[in-house]
Short mmCIF file of C-alpha atoms in Angstrom, two decimals:
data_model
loop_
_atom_site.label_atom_id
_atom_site.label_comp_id
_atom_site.label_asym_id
_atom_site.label_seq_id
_atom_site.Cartn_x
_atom_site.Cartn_y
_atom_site.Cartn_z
CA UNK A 1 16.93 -92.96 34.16
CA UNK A 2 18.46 -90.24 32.02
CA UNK A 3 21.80 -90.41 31.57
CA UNK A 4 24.39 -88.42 29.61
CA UNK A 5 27.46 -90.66 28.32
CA UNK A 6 30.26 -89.35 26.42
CA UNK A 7 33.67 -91.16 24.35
CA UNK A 8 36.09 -88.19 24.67
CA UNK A 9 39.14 -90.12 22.37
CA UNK A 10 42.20 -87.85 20.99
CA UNK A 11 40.63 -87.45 17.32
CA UNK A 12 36.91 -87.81 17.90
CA UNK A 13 34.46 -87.08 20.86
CA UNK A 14 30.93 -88.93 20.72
CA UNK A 15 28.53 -87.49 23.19
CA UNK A 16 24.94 -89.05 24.04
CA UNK A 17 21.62 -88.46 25.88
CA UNK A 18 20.13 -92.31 27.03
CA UNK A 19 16.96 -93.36 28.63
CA UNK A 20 18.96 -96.69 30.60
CA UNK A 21 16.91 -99.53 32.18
CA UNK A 22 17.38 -103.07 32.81
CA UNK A 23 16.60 -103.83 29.16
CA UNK A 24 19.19 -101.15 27.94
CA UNK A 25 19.94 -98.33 26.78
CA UNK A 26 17.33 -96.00 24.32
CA UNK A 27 19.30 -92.85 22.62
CA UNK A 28 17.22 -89.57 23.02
CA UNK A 29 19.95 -87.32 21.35
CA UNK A 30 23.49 -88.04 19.70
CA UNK A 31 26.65 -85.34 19.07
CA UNK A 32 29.80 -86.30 17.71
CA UNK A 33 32.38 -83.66 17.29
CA UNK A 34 36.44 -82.68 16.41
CA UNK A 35 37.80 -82.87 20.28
CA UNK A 36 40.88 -80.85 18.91
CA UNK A 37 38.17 -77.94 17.66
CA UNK A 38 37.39 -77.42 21.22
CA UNK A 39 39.36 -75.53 24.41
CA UNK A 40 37.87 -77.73 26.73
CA UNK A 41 35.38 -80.67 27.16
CA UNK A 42 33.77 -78.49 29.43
CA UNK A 43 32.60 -76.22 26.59
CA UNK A 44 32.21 -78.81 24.93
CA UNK A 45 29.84 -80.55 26.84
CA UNK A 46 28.19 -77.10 27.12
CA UNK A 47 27.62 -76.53 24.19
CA UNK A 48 25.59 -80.33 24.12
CA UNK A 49 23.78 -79.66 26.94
CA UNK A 50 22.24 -76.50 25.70
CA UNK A 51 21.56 -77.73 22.68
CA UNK A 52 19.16 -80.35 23.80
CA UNK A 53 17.84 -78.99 26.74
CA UNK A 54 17.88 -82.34 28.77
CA UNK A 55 18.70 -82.87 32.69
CA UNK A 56 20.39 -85.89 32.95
CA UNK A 57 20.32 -87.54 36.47
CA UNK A 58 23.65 -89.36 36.14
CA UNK A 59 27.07 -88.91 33.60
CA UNK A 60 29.49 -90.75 32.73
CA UNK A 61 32.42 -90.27 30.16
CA UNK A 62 35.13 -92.87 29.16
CA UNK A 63 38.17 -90.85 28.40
CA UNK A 64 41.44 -92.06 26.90
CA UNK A 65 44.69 -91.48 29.24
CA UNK A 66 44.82 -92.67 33.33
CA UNK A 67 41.70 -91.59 35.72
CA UNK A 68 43.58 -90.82 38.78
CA UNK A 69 40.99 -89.90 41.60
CA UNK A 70 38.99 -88.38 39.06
CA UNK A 71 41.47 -86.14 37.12
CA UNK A 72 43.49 -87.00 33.64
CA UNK A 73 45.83 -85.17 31.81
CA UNK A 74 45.08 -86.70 28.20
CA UNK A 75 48.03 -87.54 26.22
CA UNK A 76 46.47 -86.81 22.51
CA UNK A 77 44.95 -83.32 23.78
CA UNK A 78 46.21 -80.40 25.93
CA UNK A 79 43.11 -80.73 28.45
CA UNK A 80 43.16 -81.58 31.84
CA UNK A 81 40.05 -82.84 32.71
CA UNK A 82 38.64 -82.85 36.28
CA UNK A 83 35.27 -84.62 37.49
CA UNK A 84 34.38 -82.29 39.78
CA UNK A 85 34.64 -79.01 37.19
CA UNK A 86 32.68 -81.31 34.94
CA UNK A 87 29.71 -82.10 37.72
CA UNK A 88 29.71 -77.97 38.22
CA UNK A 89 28.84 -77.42 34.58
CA UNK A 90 26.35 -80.24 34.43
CA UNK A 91 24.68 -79.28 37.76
CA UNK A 92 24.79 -83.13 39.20
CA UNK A 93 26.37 -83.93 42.19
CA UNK A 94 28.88 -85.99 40.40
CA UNK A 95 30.77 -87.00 36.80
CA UNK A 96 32.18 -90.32 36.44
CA UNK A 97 35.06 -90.80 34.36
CA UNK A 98 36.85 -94.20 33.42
CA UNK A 99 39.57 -94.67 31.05
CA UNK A 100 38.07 -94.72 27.08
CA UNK A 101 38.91 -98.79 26.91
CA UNK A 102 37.07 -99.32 30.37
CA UNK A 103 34.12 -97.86 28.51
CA UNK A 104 34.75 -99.83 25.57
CA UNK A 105 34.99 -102.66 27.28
CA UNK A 106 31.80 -102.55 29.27
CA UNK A 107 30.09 -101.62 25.53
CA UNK A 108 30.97 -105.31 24.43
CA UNK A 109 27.77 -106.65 26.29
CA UNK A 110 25.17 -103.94 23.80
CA UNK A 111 26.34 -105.31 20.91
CA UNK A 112 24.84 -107.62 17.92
CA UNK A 113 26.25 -110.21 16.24
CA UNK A 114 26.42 -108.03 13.48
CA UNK A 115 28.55 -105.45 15.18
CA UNK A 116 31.85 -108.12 15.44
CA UNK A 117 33.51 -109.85 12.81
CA UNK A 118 35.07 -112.59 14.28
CA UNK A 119 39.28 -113.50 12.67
CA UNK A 120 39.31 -116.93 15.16
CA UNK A 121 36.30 -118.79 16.69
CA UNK A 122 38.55 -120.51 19.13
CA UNK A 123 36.35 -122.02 21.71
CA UNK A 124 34.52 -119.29 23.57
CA UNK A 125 34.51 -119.38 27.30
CA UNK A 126 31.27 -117.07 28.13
CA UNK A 127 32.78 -116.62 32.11
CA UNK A 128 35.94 -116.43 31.30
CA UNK A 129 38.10 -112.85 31.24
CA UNK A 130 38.30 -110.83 27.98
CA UNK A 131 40.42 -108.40 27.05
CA UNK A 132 40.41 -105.62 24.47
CA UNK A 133 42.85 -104.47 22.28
CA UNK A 134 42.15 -100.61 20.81
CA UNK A 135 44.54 -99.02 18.22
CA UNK A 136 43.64 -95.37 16.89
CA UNK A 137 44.98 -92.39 17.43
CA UNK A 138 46.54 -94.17 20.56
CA UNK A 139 46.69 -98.12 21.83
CA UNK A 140 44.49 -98.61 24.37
CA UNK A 141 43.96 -102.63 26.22
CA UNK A 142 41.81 -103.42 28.80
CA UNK A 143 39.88 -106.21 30.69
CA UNK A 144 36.94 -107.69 32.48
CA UNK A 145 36.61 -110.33 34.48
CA UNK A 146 33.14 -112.36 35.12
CA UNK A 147 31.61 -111.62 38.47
CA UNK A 148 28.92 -113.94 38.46
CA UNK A 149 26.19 -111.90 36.32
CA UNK A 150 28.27 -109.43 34.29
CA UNK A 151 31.78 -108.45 32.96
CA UNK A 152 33.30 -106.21 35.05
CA UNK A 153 36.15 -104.00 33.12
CA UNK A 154 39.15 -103.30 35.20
CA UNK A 155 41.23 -100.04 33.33
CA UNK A 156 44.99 -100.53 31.85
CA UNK A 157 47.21 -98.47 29.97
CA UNK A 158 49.36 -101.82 28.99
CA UNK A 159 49.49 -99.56 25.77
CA UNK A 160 52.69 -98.15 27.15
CA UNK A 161 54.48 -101.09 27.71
CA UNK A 162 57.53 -101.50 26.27
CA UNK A 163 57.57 -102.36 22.69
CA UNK A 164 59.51 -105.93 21.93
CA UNK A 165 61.11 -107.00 18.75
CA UNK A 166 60.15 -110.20 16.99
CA UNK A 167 62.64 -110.31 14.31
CA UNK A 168 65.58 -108.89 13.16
CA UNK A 169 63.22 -106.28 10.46
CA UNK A 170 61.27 -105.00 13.96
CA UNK A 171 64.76 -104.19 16.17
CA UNK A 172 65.82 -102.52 13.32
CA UNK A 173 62.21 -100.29 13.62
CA UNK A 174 62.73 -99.93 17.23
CA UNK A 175 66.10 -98.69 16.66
CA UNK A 176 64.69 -96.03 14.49
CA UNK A 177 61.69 -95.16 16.79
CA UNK A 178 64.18 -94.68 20.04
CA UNK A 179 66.16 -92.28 18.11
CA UNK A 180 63.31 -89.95 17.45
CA UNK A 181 61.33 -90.96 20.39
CA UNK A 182 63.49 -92.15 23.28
CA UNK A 183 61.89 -94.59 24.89
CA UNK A 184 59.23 -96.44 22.51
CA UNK A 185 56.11 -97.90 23.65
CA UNK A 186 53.51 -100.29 22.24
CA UNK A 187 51.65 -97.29 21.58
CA UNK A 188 54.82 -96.08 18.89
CA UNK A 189 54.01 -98.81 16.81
CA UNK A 190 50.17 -99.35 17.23
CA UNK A 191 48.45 -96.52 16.27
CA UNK A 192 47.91 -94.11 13.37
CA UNK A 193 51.13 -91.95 13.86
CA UNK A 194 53.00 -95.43 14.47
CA UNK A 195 51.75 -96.66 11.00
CA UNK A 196 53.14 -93.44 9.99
CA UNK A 197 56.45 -93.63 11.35
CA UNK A 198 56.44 -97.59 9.82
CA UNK A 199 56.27 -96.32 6.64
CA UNK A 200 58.88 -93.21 6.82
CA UNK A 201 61.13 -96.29 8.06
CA UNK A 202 60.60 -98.09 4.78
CA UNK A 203 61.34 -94.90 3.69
CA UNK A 204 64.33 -93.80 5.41
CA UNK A 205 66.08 -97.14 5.59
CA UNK A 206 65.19 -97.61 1.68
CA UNK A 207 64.07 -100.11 1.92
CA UNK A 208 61.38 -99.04 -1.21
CA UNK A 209 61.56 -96.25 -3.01
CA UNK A 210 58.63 -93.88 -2.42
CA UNK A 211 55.97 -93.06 -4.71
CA UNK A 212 55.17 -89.67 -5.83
CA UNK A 213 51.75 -89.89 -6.11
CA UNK A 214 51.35 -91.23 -2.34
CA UNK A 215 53.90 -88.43 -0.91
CA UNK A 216 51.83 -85.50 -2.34
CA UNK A 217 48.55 -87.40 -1.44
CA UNK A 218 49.91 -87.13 1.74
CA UNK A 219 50.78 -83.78 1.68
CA UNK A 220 46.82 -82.87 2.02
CA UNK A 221 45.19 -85.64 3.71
CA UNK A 222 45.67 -88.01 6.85
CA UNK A 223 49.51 -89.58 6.06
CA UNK A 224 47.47 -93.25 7.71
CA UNK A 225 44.87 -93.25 5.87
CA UNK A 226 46.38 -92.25 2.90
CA UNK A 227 48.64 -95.32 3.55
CA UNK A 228 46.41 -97.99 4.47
CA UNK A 229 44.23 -96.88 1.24
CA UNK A 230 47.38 -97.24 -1.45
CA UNK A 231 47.67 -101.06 0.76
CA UNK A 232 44.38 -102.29 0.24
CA UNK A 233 44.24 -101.14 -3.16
CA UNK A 234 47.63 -102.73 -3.33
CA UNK A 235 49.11 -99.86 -5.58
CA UNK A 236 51.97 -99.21 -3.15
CA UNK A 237 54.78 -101.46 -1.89
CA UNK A 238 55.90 -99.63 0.90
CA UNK A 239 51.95 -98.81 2.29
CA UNK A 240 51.86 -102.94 1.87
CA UNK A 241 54.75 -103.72 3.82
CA UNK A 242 53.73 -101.01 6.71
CA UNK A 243 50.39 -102.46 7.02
CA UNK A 244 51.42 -106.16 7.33
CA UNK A 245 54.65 -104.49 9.97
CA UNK A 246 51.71 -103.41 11.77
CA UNK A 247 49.16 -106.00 11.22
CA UNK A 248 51.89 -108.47 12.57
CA UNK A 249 52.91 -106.43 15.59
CA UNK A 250 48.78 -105.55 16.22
CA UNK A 251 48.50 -109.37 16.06
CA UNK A 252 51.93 -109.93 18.78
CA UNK A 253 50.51 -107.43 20.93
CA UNK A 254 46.59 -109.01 20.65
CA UNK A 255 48.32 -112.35 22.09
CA UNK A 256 50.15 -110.68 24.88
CA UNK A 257 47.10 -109.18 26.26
CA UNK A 258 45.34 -112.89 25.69
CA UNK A 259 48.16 -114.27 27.77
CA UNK A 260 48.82 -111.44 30.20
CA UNK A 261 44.74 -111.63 31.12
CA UNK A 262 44.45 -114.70 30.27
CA UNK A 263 41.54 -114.28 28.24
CA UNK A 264 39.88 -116.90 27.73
CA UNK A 265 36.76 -115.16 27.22
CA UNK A 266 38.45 -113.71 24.05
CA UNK A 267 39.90 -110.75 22.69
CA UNK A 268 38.21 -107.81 21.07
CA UNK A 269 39.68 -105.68 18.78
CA UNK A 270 38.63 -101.79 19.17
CA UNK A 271 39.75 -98.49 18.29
CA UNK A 272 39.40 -96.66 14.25
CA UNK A 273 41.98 -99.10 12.96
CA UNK A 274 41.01 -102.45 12.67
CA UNK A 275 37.38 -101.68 10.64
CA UNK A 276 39.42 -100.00 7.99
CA UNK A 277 41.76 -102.79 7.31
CA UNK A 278 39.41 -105.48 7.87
CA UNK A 279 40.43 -107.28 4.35
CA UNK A 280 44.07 -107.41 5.34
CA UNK A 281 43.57 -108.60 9.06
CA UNK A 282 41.76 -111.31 7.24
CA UNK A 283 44.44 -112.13 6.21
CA UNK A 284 47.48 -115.29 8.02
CA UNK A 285 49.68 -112.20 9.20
CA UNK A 286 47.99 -110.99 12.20
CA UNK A 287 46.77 -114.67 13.45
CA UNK A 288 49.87 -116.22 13.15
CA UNK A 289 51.95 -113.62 15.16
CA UNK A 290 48.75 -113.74 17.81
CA UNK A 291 49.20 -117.64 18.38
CA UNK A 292 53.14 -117.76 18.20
CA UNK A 293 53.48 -117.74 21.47
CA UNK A 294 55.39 -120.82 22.52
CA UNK A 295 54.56 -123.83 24.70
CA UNK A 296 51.43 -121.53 24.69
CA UNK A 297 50.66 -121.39 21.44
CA UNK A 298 47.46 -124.29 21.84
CA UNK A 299 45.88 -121.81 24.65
CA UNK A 300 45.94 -119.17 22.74
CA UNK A 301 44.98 -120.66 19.57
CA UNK A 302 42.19 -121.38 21.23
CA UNK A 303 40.79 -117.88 22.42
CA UNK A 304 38.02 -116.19 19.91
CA UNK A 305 39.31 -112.94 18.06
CA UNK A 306 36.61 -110.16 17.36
CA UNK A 307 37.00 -107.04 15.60
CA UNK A 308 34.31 -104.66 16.35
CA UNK A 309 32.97 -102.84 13.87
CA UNK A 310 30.80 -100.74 16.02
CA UNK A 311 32.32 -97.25 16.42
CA UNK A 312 29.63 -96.34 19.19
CA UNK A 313 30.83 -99.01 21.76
CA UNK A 314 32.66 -96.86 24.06
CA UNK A 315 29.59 -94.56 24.26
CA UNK A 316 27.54 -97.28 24.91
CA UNK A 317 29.69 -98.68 26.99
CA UNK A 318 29.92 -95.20 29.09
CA UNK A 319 26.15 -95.49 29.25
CA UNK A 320 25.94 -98.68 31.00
CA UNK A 321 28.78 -97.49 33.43
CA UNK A 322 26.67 -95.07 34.60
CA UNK A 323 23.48 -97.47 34.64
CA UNK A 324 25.12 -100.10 36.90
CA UNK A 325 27.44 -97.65 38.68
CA UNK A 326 27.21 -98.04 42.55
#
């Protein structure tokens, strides 16, 4: 079966041509492009179609924001993106969509061993629900639960929760965050404009002094990365401290979807984040906040932790989503 898959997330969209059987999935041409570049995904998807020249017999494209009867408005682009307009420009008969961590989530069962690093073994429950955990340019969470053969993802956007204080340093944040946001999610916090708002906390509170060199570094590249670089070189005290702010909340936030799913079957960190920080989720920050949880705290010290370090999950996961789809 040839299927076209796509991973349309608020940065980055990955687009894909598969050959799917039972056995999995075989890639027969890859795109990966700037979604802000682009009017549309229509044109986008256009563009990908002509450019390969291949008929695909089914589609399916994990997008990040809420499907609602096969229409989103994303949050992290201007595009409204409707399933039926889609199936018109691809000539099928229909386009699925499902939220970007629904894809994700159904990607978990293509990977290797080699595509997770793993923070806590716990005891792994192979029936048991999982739940993932994605921080980019958004926070995205979602689950599956076992139906007898397979995981079956269900879609979330527990992203948007409300975001709750631990300590006295973090209602202090969220004070900050309300006055320039109004109502502050999860999503304020965990993600790559949140780390950026961490830091110009530091900042603003002075609570360090900022450096020079990482302000005009700043100035012409990605304000994140250019933080969570100075913090795993170690060269900046404030990048440190808004890394671990975040690695701690990341790690809160982990343990409230483990609890809220009860996922047994373990969580999985996703999204651009957690790869490039690896070293420091290593470290006790992020596990301790995920197992402080309480008269709960022995459940949940018991649930595996995986990061995955595949960035093509959520296009493989789209990919099966169509293979399996009823």
């Amino acid at each position: 079966m040839l299927i076209l898959a796509g991973d349309v997330g608020g940065t980055t969209t990955r687009l894909a041509y598969f050959e799917a059987d039972a056995a999995g999935l075989t890639v027969l041409a890859h795109g990966q492009y700037k979604s802000a570049a682009h009017g549309s995904l229509a044109e986008m998807l256009r563009h990908f179609s002509l450019q390969h020249g291949i008929a695909a017999e089914r589609a399916c494209l994990g997008i990040a924001g809420p499907i609602i009867e096969g229409r989103v408005r994303t949050p992290n682009l201007p595009w409204t993106i409707d399933s039926a307009d889609l199936a018109h420009t691809l000539g099928l008969s229909q386009v699925r969509l499902i939220n970007d961590l629904e894809a994700n989530t159904y990607g978990i069962a293509a990977l290797k061993q080699d595509d997770l690093f793993t923070l806590n073994p716990g005891t792994p429950n192979p029936d048991g629900t999982i739940a993932v955990v994605s921080a980019g340019t958004g926070l995205g969470e979602s689950l599956a639960y076992w139906d007898g053969g397979t995981h079956r993802p269900l879609p979330s956007e527990a992203g948007h929760a409300d975001f709750a204080p631990r300590n006295d340093l973090e209602a202090e944040l969220l004070l900050y965050l309300q006055a320039k946001h109004g109502r502050v999610s999860y999503e304020r916090v965990l993600s790559g404009p949140g780390l950026h708002d961490i830091y110009r906390f530091l900042r603003d509170r002075r609570y360090y002094d900022e450096q020079p060199a990482v302000a005009e570094a700043m100035g012409g590249q990605d304000p994140p990365a250019v933080i969570t670089g100075a913090a795993l070189k170690g060269s900046c005290p404030m990048c440190v401290k808004a890394v671990d702010m975040f690695i701690g909340v990341y790690g809160a936030e982990a343990g409230n979807a483990a609890l809220r799913f009860l996922a047994i079957g373990g969580v999985y960190l996703g999204g651009g984040i957690a790869p490039k920080i690896l070293d420091l989720l290593k470290g006790a920050t992020f596990m301790v906040a995920f197992t402080a949880k309480g008269r709960l705290s022995p459940l949940v010290q018991s649930i595996p932790v995986h990061v995955i370090l595949n960035e093509e999950t959520a296009l493989l996961g789209a990919g099966r989503a169509a293979f399996y789809a009823p």
